[in-house]
CSV table of C-alpha atoms and ligand atoms in Angstrom, one decimal:
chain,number,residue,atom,x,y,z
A,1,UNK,CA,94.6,73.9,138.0
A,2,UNK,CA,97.6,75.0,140.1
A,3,UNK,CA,100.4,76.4,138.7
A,4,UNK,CA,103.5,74.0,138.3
A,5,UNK,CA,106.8,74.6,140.2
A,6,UNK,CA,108.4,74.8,136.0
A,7,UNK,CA,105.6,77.5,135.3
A,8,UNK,CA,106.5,79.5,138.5
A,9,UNK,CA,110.2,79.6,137.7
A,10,UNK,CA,109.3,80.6,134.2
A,11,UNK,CA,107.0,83.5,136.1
A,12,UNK,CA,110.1,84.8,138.1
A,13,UNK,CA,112.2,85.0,135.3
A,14,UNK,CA,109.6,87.4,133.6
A,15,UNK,CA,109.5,89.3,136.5
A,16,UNK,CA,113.3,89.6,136.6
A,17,UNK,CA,113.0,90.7,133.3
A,18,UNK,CA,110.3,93.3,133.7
A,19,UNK,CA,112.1,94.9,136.4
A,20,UNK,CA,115.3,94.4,134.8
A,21,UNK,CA,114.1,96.7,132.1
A,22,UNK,CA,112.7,99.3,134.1
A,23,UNK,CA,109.3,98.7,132.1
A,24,UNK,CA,106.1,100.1,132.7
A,25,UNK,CA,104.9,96.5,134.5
A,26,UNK,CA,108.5,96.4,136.4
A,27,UNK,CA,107.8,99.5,137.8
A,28,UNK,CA,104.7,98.6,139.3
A,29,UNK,CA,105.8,95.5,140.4
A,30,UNK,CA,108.6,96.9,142.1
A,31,UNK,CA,106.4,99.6,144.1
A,32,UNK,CA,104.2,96.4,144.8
A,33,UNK,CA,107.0,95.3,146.6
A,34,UNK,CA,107.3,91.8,144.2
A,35,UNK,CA,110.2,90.0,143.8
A,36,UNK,CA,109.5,86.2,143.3
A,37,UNK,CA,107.5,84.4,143.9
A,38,UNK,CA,107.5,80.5,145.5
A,39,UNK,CA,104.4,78.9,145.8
A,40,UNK,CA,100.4,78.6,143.7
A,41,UNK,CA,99.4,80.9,146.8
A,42,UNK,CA,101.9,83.4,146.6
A,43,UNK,CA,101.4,83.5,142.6
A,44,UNK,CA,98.2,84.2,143.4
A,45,UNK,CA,98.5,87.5,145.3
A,46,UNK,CA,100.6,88.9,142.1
A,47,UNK,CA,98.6,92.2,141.8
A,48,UNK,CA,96.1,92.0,138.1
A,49,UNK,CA,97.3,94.1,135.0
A,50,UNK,CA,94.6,95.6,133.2
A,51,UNK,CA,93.8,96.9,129.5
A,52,UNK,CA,93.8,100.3,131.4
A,53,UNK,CA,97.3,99.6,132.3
A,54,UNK,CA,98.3,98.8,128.9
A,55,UNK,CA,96.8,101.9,127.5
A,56,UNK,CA,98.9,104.0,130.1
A,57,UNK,CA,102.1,102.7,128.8
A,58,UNK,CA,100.9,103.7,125.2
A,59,UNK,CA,103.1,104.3,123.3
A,60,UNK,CA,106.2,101.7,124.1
A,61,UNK,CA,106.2,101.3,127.9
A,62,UNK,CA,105.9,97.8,127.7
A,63,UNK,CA,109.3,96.9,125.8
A,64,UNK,CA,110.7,94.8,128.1
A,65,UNK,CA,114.1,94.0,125.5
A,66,UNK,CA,116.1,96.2,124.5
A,67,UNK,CA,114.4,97.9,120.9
A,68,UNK,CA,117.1,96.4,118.6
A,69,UNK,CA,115.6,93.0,119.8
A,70,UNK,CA,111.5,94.2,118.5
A,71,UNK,CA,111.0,93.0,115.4
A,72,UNK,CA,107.4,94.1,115.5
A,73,UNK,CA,104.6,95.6,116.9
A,74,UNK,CA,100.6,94.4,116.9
A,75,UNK,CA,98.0,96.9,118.2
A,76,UNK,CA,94.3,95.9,119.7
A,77,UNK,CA,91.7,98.3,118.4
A,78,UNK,CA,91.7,101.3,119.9
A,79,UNK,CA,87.9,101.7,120.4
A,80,UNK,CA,87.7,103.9,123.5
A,81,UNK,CA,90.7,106.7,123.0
A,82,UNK,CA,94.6,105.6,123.4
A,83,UNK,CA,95.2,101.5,121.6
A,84,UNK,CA,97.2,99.3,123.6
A,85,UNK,CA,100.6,98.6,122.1
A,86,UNK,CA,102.3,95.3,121.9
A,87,UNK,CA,105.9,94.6,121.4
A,88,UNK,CA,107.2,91.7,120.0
A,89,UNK,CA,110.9,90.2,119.3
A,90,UNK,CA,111.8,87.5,116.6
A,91,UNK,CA,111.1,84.6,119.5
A,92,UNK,CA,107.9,86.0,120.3
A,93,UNK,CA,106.7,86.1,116.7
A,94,UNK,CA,108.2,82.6,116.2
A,95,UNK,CA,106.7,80.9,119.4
A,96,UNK,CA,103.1,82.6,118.0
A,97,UNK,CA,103.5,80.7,114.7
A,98,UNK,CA,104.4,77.8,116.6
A,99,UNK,CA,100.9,78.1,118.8
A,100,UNK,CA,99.1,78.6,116.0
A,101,UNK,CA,100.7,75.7,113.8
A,102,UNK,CA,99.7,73.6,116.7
A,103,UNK,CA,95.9,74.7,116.6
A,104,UNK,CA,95.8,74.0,112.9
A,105,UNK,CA,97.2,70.4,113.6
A,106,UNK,CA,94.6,70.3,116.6
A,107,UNK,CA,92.3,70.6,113.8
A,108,UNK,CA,93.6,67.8,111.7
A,109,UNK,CA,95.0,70.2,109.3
A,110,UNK,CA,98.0,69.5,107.3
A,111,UNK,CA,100.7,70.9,104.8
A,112,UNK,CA,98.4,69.4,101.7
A,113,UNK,CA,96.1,71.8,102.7
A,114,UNK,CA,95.0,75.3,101.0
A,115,UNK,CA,94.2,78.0,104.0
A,116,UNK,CA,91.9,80.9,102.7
A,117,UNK,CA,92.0,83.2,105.7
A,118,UNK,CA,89.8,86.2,105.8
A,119,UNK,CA,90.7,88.4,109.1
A,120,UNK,CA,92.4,91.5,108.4
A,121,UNK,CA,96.1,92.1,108.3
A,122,UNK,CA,98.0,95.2,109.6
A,123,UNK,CA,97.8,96.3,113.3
A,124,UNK,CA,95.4,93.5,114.0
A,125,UNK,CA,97.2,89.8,114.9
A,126,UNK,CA,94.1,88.3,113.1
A,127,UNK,CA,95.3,87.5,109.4
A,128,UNK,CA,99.3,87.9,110.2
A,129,UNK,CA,98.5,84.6,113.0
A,130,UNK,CA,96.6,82.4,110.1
A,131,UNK,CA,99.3,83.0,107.9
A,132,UNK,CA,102.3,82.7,109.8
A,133,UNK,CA,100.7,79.0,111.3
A,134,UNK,CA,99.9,78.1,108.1
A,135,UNK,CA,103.3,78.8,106.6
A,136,UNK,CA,105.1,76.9,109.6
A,137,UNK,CA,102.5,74.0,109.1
A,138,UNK,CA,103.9,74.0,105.2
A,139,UNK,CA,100.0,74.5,104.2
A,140,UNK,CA,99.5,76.4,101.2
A,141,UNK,CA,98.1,79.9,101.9
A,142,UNK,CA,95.6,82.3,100.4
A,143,UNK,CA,96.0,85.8,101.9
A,144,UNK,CA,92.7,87.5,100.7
A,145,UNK,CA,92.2,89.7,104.0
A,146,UNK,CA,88.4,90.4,104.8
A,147,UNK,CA,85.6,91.8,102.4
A,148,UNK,CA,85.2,91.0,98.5
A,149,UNK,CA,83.4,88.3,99.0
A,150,UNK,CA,82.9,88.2,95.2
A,151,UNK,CA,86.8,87.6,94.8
A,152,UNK,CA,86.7,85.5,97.8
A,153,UNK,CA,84.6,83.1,96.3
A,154,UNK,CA,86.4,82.8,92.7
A,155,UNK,CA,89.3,82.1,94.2
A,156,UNK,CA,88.1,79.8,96.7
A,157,UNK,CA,86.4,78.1,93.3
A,158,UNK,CA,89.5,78.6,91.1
A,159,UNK,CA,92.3,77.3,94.3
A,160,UNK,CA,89.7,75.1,95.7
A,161,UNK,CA,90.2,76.2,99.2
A,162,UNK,CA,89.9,73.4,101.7
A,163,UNK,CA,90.0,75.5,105.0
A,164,UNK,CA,88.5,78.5,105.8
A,165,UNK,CA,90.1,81.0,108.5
A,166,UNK,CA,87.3,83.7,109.3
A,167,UNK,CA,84.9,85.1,111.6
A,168,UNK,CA,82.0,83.6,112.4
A,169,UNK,CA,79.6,86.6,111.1
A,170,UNK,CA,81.7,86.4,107.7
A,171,UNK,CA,82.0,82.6,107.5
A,172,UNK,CA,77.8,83.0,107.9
A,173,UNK,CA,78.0,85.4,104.8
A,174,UNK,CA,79.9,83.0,102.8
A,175,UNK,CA,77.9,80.2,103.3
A,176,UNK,CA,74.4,81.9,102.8
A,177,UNK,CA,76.4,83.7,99.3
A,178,UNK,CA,77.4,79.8,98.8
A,179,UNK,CA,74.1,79.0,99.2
A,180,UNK,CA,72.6,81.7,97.3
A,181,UNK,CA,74.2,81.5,94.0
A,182,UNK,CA,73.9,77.7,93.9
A,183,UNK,CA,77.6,77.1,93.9
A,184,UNK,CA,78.1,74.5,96.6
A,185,UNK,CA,79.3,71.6,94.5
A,186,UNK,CA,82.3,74.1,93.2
A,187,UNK,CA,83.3,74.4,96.8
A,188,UNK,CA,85.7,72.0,98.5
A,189,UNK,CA,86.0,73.1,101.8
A,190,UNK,CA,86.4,70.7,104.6
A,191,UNK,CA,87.1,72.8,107.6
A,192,UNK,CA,86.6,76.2,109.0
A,193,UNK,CA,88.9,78.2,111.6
A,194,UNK,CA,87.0,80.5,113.0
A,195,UNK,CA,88.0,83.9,115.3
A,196,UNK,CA,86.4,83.8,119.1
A,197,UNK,CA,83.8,85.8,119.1
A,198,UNK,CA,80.8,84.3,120.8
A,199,UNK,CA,78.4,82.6,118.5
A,200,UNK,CA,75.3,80.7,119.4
A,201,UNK,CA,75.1,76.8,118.4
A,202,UNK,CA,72.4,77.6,115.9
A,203,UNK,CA,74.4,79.4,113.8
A,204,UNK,CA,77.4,77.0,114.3
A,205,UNK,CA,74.7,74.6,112.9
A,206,UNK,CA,73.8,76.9,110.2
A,207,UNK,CA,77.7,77.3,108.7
A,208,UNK,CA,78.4,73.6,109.6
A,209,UNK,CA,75.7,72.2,107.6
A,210,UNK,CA,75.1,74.9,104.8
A,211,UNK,CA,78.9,74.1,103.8
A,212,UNK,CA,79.1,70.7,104.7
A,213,UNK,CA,82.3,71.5,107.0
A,214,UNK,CA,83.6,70.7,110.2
A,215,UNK,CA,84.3,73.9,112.4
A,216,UNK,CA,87.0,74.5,115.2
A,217,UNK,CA,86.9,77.8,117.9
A,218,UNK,CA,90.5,79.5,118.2
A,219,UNK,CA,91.2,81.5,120.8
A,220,UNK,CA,93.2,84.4,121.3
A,221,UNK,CA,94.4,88.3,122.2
A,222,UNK,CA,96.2,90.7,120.7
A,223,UNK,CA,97.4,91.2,124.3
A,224,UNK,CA,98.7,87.9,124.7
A,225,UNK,CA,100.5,87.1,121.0
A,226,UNK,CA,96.5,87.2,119.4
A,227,UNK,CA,94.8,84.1,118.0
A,228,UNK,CA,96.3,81.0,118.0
A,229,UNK,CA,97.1,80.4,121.9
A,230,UNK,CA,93.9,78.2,121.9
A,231,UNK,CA,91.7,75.9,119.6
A,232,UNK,CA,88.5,73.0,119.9
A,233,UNK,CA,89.3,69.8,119.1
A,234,UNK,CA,87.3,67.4,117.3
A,235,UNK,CA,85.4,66.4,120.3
A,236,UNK,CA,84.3,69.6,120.3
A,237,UNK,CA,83.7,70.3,124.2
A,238,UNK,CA,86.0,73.4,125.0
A,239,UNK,CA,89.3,74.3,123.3
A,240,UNK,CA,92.3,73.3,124.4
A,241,UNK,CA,95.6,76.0,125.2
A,242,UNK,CA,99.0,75.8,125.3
A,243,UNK,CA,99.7,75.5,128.8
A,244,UNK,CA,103.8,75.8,128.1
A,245,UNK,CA,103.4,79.2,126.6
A,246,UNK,CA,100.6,80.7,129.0
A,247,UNK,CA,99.2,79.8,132.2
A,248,UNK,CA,95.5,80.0,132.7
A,249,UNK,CA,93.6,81.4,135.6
A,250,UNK,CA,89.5,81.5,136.4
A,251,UNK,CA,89.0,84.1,139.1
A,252,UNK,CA,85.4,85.8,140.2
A,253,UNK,CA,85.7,89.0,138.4
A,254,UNK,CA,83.7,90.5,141.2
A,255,UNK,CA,86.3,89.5,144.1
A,256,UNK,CA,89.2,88.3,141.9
A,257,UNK,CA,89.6,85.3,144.1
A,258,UNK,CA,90.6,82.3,141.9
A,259,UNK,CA,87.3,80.0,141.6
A,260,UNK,CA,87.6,75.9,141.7
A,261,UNK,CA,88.1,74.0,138.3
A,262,UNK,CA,84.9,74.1,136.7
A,263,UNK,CA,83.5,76.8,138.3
A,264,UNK,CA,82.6,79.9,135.7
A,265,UNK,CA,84.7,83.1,136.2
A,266,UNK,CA,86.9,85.8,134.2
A,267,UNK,CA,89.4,84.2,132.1
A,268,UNK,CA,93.2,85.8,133.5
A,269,UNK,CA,96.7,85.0,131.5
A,270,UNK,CA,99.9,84.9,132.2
A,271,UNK,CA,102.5,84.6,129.3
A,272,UNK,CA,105.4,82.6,130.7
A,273,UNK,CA,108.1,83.1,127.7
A,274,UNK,CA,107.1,86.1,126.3
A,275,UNK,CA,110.0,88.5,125.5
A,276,UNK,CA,108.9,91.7,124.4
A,277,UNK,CA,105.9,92.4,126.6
A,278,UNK,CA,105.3,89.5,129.5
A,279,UNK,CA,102.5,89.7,131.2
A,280,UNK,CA,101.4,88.8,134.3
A,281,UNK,CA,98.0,87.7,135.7
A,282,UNK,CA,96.2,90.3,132.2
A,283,UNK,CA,92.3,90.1,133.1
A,284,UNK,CA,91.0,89.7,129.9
A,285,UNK,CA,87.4,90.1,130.8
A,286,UNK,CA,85.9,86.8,129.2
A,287,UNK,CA,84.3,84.3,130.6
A,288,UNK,CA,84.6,80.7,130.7
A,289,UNK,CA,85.6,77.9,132.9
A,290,UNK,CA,88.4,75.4,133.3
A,291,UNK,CA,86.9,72.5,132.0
A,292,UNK,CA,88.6,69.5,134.6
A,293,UNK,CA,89.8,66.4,133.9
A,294,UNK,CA,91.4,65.0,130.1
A,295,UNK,CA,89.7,65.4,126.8
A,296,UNK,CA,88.4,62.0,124.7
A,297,UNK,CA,90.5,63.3,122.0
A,298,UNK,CA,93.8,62.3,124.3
A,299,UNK,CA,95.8,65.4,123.8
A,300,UNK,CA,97.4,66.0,127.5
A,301,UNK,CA,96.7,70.0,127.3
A,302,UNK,CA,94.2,71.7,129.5
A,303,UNK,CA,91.0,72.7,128.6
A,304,UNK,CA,88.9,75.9,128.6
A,305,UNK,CA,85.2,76.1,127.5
A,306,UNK,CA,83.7,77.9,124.6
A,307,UNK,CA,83.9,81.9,125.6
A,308,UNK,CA,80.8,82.7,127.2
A,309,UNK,CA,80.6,86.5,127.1
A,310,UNK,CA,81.8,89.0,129.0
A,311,UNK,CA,82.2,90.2,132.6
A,312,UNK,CA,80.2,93.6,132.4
A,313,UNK,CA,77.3,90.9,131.6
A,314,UNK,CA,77.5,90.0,134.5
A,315,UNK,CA,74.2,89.1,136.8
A,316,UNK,CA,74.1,88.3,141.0
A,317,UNK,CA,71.2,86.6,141.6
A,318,UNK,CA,70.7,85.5,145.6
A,319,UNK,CA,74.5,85.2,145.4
A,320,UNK,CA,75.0,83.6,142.7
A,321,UNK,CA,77.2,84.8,139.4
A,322,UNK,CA,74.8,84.1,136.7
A,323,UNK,CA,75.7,85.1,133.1
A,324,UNK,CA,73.0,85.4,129.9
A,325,UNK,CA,74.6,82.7,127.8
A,326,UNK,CA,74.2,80.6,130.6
A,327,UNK,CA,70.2,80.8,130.5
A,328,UNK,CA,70.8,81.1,126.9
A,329,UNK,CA,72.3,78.2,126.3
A,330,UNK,CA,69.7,76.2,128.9
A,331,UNK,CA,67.0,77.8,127.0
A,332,UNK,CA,68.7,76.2,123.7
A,333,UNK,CA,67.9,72.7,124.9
A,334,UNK,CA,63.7,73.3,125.3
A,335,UNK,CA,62.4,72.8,121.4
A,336,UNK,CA,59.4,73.7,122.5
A,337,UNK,CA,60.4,77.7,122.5
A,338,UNK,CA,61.5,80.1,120.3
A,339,UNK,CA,65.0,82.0,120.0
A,340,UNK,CA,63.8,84.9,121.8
A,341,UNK,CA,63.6,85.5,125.0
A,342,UNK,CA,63.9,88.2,127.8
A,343,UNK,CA,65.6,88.5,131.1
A,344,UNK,CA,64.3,90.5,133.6
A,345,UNK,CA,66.0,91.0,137.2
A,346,UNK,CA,64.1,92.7,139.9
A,347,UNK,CA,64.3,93.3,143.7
A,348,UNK,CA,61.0,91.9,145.2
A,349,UNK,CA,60.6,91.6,149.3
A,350,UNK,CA,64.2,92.3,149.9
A,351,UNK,CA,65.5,89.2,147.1
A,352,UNK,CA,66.8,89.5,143.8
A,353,UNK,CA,64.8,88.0,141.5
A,354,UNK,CA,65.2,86.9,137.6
A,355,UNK,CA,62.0,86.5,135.2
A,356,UNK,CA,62.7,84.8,132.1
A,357,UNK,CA,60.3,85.4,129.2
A,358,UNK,CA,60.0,82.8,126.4
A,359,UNK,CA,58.1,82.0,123.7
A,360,UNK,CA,56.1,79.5,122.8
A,361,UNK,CA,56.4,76.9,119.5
A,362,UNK,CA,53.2,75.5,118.8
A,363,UNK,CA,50.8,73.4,121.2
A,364,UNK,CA,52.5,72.9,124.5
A,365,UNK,CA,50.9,73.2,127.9
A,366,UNK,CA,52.2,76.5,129.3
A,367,UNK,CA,52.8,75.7,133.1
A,368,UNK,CA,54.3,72.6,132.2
A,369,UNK,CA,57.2,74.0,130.2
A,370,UNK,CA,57.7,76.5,132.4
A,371,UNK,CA,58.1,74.5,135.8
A,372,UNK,CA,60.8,72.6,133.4
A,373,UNK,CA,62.7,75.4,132.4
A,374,UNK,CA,62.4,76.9,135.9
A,375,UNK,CA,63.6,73.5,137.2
A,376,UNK,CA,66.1,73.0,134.8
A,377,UNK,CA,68.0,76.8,135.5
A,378,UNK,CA,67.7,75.4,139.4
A,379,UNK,CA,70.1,72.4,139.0
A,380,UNK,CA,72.1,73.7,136.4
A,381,UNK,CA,72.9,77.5,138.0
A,382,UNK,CA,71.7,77.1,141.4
A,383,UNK,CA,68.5,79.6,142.1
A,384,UNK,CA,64.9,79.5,140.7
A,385,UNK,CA,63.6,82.1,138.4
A,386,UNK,CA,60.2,82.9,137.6
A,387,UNK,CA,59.4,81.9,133.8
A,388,UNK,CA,56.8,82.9,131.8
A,389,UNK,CA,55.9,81.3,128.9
A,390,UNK,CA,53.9,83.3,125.9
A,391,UNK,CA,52.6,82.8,122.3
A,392,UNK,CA,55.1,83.4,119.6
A,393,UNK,CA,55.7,86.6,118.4
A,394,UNK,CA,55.2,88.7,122.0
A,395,UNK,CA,58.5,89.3,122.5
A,396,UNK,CA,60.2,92.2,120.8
A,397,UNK,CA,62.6,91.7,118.3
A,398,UNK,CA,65.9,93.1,118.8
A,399,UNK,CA,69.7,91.8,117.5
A,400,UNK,CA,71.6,93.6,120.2
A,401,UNK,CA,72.4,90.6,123.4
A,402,UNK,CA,72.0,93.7,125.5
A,403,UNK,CA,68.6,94.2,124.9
A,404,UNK,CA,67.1,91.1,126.3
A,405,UNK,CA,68.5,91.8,129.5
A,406,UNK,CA,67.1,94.4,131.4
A,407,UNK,CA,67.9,95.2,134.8
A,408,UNK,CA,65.0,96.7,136.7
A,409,UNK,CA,66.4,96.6,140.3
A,410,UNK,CA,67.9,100.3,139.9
A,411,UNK,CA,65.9,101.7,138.0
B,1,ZN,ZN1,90.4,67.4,122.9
């Protein structure tokens, strides 16, 4: 998806401003020698920012108004030293709401509604975002924050909440707790919003059914506003994003050459009204796709798909970028196998190869399943792996994704 001659003129204008303020990105864009830019080619030679840059400019290098206009700052967790910072002026915190009202209308959610949300508040954008959509929305909201889940269930009784905003993990807690204490028929929930880390379709099945709800994927970074700039509809194939706010580019994180529509890469953003801290072309390191062409539900915004992990997860196998959810989610399809499985990539006469390990259900010929699978990786992904197939209960048992990947070229 090209940029639009409206988005690039929006672009320039954030660079003006980013140089403008002498700010840590118009610095570097000014030794990069940018000035504007006029065409989807020349927009995509802009040079990449990076968390690492972010953290550089820690505490307030990326102000980019002057500070009586910052109303506000958000933080992203600061897990590996120095957090990244993240101004924000009265505009930026009122387009957010207005991102986020939209999701919640995505999801068919309206002002008669009573919104429990469960991220955090503070720092984080997660609880803040639910709330300030809701309130713009006119919905009726039930700031809990996370944990309690005692509390968070008497007052989803006592208020009978009708949307959940939450995790997935959490929303899994609730609904097993639900389940548990036999209280289902107290609950009225009808839908839940839930955060974007990746979860697997069995447990999306698991929270869907076990509460009887209907469950939307938002997307969003603390880097770029936080959640809100993206949601599923109720087709449910990808979540749509607000190409007025942000534009949207797939490159190949190993190259960082944009990739065709449809074609699997790192997701990069570039915010094209944001005040306080613009950014241009931030790699944020997730992977999806664009997904092409206009959603069944009719809404004329542009589509990613569901996150599918990150780029260190990364795999090249004979040339081709292969990710684990990607056999994950073609193993997902065979009922015949377990959950488990196990990836292992090795160099054999001069080729990268990729075994995949799965289990067995019950009674199923062996060789037969696995020239499927085996088949079914070839036309989906592009190169043929070696699958084994073996009884249940072989495979170790492990809850870390890491862990059924294991790279044995280098080792
Ligand atoms: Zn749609």
């Amino acid at each position: 998806m090209k940029i639009s001659k409206k988005q690039l003129e929006q672009v320039n204008s954030r660079i003006t401003a980013l140089q403008k303020a002498n700010s840590f990105y118009g610095k570097k864009l000014q030794q990069a020698g940018v000035t504007t830019v006029n065409s989807a080619e020349e927009f995509e030679k802009l040079p990449f920012s990076e968390k690492k840059d972010l953290r550089d400019a820690y505490p307030l290098g990326l102000m980019t108004v002057p500070e009586s206009e910052i109303v506000r700052i958000h933080s992203s967790s600061g897990t590996t030293g120095t957090p990244v910072i993240i101004p924000y002026t009265a505009k930026d915190v009122d387009d957010w709401g207005i991102q986020f009202k939209r999701c919640y209308e995505m999801a068919g959610i309206t002002n008669m509604d009573r919104v429990q949300i469960t991220p955090g508040y503070g720092l984080w954008t997660a609880g803040i975002g639910f709330q300030y959509g809701a309130e713009k929305l006119g919905a009726m909201v039930i700031p809990m924050g996370p944990g309690n889940t005692e509390k968070q269930l008497q007052m989803m009784m006592d208020m009978k909440t009708t949307v959940l905003g939450s995790t997935s993990s959490y929303a899994l807690l609730l609904a097993e707790e639900i389940q548990k204490r036999g209280i289902k028929d107290r609950i009225f929930l009808k839908k839940g919003v839930i955060g974007s880390e990746r979860w697997s379709q069995k447990m999306r099945d698991r929270i869907s059914t076990e509460l009887g709800i209907e469950l939307y994927d938002i997307y969003g970074l603390t880097e770029i506003y936080g959640p809100g700039i993206g949601i599923s509809c109720k087709e449910n194939c990808g979540m749509h994003y607000w190409d007025d706010y942000i534009y949207v580019e797939i490159i190949d994180p190993a190259t960082g050459k944009n990739v065709p529509d449809g074609e699997i890469g790192e997701i990069v953003i570039t915010t094209l009204v944001k005040e306080g801290a613009p950014l241009i072309r931030y790699r944020t390191h997730d992977l999806s796709r664009i997904i092409p062409g206009t959603c069944a539900c009719g809404s004329p915004f542009p589509r990613i798909d569901m996150i599918m992990g990150r780029t260190d997860d990364m795999m090249k196998i004979k040339g081709v970028n292969v990710f684990p959810s990607q056999i994950e989610e073609i193993l997902g399809t065979f009922s015949e196998i377990s959950s488990e499985y196990q990836i292992r990539i090795s160099h054999l006469d001069g080729k990268d190869t990729m075994r995949i390990y799965v289990e067995s259900n019950g009674h199923v010929d062996f060789a037969d399943l696995s020239r499927r699978i085996a088949e079914t990786v070839k036309s989906r992904i592009g190169f043929t792996p070696i699958v084994k197939v073996v009884e249940i209960g072989v495979l170790p048992r492990s809850t870390k994704k890491t862990a059924r990947v294991i790279d044995e070229r280098y080792a």
